[in-house]
XYZ file of C-alpha atoms in Angstrom:
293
model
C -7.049 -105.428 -15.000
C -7.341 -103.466 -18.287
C -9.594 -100.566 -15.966
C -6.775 -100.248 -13.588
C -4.406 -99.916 -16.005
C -6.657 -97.267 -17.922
C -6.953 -95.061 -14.507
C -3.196 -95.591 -13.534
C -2.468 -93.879 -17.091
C -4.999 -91.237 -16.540
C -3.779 -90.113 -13.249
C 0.064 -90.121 -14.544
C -1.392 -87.943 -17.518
C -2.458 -85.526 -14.802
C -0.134 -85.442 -12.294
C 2.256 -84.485 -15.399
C 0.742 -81.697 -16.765
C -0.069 -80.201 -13.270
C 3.997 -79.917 -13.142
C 4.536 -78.321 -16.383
C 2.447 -75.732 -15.426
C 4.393 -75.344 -12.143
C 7.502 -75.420 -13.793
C 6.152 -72.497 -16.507
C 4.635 -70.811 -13.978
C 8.244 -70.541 -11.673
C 10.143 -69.965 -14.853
C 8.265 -66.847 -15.706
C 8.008 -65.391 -12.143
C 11.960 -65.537 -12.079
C 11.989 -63.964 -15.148
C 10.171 -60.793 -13.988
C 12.198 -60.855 -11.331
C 15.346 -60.624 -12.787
C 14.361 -58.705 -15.408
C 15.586 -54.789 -14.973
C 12.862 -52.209 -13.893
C 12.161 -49.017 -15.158
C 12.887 -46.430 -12.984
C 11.183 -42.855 -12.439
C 12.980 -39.623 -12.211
C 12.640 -39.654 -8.349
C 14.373 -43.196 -7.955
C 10.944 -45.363 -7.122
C 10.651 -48.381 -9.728
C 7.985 -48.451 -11.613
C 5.070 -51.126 -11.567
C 3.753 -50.036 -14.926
C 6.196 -52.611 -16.835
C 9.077 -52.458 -18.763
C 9.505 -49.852 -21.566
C 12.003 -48.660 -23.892
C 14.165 -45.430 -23.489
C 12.831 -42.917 -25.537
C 16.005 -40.876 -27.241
C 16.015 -37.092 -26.406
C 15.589 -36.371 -30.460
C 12.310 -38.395 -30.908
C 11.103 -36.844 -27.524
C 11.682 -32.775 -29.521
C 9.812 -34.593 -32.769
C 6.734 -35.609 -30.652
C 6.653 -32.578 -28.737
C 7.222 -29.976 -31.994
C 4.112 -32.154 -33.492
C 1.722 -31.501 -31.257
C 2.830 -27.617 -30.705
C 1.648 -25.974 -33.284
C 3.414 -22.506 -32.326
C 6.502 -24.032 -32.994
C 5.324 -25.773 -36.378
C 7.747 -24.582 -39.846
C 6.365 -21.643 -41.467
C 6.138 -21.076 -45.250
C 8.843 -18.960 -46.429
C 7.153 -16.315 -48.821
C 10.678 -16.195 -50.902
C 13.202 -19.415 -50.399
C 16.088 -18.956 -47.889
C 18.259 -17.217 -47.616
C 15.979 -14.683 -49.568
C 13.903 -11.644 -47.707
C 12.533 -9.862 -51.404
C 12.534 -10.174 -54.945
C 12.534 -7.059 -57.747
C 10.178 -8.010 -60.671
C 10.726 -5.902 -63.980
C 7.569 -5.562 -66.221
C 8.850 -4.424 -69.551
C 6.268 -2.663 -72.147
C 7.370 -3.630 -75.982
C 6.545 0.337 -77.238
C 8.706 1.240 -80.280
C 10.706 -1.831 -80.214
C 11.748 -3.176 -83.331
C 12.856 -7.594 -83.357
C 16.167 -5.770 -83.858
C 16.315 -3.670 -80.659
C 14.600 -6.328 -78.721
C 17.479 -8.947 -79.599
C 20.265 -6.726 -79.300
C 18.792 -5.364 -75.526
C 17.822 -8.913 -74.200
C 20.959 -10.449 -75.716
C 22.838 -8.194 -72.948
C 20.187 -8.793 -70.702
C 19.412 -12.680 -70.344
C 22.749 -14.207 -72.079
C 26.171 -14.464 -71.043
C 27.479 -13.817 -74.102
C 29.708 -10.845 -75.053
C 27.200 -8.469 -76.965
C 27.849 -4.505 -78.739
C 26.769 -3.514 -74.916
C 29.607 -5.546 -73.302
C 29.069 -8.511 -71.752
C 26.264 -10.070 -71.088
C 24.437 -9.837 -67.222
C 22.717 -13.530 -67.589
C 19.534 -12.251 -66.089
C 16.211 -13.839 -66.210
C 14.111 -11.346 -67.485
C 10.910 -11.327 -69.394
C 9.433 -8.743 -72.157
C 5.920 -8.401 -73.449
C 4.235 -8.286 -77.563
C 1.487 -7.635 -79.179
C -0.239 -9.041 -81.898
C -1.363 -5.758 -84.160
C -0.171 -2.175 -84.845
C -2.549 0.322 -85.782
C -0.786 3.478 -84.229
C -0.949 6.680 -86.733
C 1.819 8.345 -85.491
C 4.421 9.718 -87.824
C 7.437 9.610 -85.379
C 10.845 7.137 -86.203
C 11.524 4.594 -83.871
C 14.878 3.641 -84.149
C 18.167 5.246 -85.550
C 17.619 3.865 -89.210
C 14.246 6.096 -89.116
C 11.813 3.181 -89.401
C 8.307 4.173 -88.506
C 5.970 2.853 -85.995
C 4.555 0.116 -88.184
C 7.992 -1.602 -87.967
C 7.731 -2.220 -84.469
C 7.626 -6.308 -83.240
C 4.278 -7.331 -83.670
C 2.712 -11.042 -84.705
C 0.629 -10.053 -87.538
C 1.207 -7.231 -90.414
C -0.789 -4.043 -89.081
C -4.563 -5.145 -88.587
C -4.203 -8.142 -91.305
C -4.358 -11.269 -89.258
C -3.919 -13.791 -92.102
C -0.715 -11.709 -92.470
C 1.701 -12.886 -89.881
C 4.926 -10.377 -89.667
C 7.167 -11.525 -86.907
C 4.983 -14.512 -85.533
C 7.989 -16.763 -85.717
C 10.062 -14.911 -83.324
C 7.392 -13.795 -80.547
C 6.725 -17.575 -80.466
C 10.243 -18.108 -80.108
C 11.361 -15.733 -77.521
C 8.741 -16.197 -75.440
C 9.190 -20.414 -75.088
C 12.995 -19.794 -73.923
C 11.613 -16.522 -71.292
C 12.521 -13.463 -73.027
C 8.643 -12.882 -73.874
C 6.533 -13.810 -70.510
C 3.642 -11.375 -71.065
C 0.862 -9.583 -73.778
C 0.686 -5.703 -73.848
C -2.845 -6.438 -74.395
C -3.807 -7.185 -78.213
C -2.047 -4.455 -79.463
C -1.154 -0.605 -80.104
C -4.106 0.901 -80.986
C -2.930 4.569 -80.018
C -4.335 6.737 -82.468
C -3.762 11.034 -82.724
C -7.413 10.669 -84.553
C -8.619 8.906 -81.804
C -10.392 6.633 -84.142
C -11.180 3.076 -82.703
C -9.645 0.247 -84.853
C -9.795 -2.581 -81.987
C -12.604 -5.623 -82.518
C -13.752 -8.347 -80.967
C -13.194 -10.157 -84.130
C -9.077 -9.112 -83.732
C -9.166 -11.164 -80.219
C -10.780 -13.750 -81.745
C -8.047 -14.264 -84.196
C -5.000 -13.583 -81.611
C -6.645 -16.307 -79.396
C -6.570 -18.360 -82.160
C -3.005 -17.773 -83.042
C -1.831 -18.356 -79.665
C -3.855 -21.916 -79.378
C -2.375 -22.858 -82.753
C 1.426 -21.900 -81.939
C 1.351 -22.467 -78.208
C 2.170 -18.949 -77.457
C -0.238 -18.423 -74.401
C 1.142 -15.840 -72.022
C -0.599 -15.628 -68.736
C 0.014 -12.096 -67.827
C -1.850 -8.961 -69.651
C -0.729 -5.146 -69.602
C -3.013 -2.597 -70.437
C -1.826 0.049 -73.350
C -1.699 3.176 -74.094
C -4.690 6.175 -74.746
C -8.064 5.928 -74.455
C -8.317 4.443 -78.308
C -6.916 1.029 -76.780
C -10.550 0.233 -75.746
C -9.536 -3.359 -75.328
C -8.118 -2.488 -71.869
C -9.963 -3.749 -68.767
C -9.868 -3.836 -65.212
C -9.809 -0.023 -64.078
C -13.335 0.930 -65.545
C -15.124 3.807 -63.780
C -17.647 6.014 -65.561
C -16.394 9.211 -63.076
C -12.406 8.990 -64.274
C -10.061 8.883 -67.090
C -10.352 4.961 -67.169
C -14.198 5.293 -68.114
C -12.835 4.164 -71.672
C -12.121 0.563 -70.919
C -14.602 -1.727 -72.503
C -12.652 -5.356 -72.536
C -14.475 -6.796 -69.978
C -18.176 -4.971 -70.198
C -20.338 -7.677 -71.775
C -22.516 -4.959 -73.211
C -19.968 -3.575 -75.582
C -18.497 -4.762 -78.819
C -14.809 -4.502 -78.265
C -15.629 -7.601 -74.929
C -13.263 -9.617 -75.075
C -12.356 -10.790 -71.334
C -14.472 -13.972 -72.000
C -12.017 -15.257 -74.142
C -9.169 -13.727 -73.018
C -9.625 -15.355 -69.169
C -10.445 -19.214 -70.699
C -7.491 -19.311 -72.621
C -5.536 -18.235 -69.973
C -4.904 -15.003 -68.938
C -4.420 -14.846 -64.650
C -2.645 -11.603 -64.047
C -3.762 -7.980 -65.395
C -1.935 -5.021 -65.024
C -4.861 -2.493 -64.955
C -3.827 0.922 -66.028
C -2.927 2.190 -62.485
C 0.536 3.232 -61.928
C 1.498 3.021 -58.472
C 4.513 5.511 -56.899
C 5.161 2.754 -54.334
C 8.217 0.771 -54.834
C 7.585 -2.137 -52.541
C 4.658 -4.508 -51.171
C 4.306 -7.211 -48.919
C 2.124 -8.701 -51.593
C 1.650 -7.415 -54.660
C -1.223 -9.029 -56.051
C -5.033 -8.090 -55.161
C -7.791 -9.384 -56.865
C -10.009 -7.653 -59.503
C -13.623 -8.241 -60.093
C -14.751 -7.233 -63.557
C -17.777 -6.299 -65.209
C -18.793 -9.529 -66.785
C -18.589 -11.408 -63.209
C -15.082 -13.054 -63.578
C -12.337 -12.550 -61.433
C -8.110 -11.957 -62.077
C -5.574 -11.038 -60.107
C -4.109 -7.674 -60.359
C -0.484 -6.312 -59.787
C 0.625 -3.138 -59.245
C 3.932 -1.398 -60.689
C-alpha cells in the first residue's frame, strides 16, 4: 500500500512540473509575439531582436569619434583670438623712479602724471650689476649711469641697492625677465663680468624667489656673459656664457635654476611669426629655446 502511494505521488510530482514548463514556455512565446519589432529603413522587420532607438545626437558623437578629420583642433591662441603682440622691454638707463612712473601708466588703472592709466599686462626686465663707464646722465635730474635699477651696488654683491623692489615688481608682473647679469658696457672695453658674479646672482634669486625664466642678451662685446649667437666668423664671436672652456661660463647654472627662453643677440626686421620660438643648441651641449624680436 505504502509503494503505491509512493509512485502515485511521484507521478503527480511529474505530471506537474511538465505543465509549468508548458505554461512558461506559452507565456514567453506570446510575449515575443506581441512584443513590437524593430523595423529597417526599407519596411522588412527585423529578426535580429529588439533594440533601442538610438537619438540622432549620440549617432553625430559616435560618428565624430571615430573620424578623426573631424576631431577639435588645438587653438594656438583661445577664441575668439587669431594673434597676440608680445613687448620685450630692455631696463637700459632706467632709474626705480622712471620704471614706476612708466609702468604705473602702463599696467595700473590708476590716474598717473601720464594720464590715466592703460591697465596693460606688461612685463620689464633687471639686472643684477652695473659696471658701465660711461659718463652720460640718465634722467632729467642728471644722475649718472650707476643710478640705474639694479639688485646689487655696482659689482659689490654683499651690497644690495634696489633688491627689494626688483623682487617686488617682478612677483606682481611688472619684472618677467633678466637682461642677462648685468651692464657690463664698457668705452675701455675692459671685461669686469665673472663667473663668480653669476654665482652670487643665482644665489640671490634662490634666496628671494626672484627666478625669471626668460634671459636677454646686452649690450657690446664687453658683456661676455651673453650666449646663444656664438660664431668665431661674426661680430657675436665674443659670447662666452655658454663655452665650457672659458671663465666667464655660466649657462650651467644659469639653465638649472631656470632659465627656458634666451633672446640671443639677433635682431630680427620681421614683425610677425607663426611661431616664434626655435630652439638653440649651445656650446656646452644643453638646449633653450630662442625668440626672436
Amino acid at each position: 500500500m505504502k509503494k503505491l502511494l509512493h509512485v502515485k505521488l511521484s507521478l503527480t510530482i511529474f505530471i506537474t512540473l511538465i505543465a509549468m514548463s508548458l505554461l512558461i514556455a506559452s507565456k514567453f512565446e506570446f510575449t515575443q509575439m506581441t512584443r513590437p519589432q524593430p523595423v529597417f529603413a526599407d519596411g522588412t522587420p527585423s529578426d535580429t531582436g529588439p533594440t533601442e532607438e538610438i537619438s540622432d545626437a549620440v549617432k553625430h558623437m559616435i560618428e565624430s569619434s571615430t573620424n578623426t578629420t573631424s576631431m577639435a583642433q588645438l587653438r594656438k591662441f583661445p577664441y575668439p583670438y587669431d594673434a597676440m603682440l608680445a613687448i620685450s622691454s630692455d631696463v637700459d638707463y632706467a632709474t626705480v623712479e622712471e620704471f614706476e612712473t612708466y609702468h604705473q601708466f602702463l599696467n595700473t588703472l590708476e590716474q598717473t602724471s601720464h594720464g590715466p592709466g592703460l591697465g596693460l599686462d606688461i612685463g620689464d626686465s633687471s639686472w643684477f650689476y652695473v659696471a658701465n663707464d660711461s659718463l652720460m646722465n640718465i634722467d632729467k635730474e642728471e644722475h649718472k649711469v650707476e643710478h640705474s635699477m639694479s639688485y646689487f651696488q655696482g659689482l659689490d654683491s654683499n651690497t644690495l641697492k634696489d633688491a627689494d623692489k626688483i623682487t617686488h615688481y617682478y612677483k606682481v608682473g611688472w619684472i618677467d625677465s633678466l637682461h642677462s647679469f648685468g651692464d657690463f658696457s664698457r668705452s675701455d672695453q675692459g671685461i669686469k663680468f665673472t663667473r663668480a658674479l653669476a654665482v652670487d646672482a643665482w644665489k640671490a634669486m634662490n634666496d628671494s624667489g626672484f627666478k625669471p625664466k626668460v634671459w636677454i642678451n646686452h649690450g657690446s662685446e664687453s658683456n661676455v656673459q651673453n650666449f646663444g649667437a656664438y660664431n668665431p666668423n661674426n661680430l657675436f664671436k665674443y659670447q662666452a656664457g655658454d663655452d665650457p672652456k672659458s671663465p666667464y661660463y655660466h649657462t650651467d647654472l644659469t639653465l638649472d635654476n631656470g632659465i627656458r627662453y634666451v633672446w640671443n643677440s639677433i635682431g630680427m626686421s620681421q614683425f610677425s611669426y607663426d611661431n616664434p620660438l626655435f630652439p638653440i643648441k649651445l656650446r656646452d651641449g644643453k638646449q633653450v629655446w630662442g625668440f626672436n624680436r
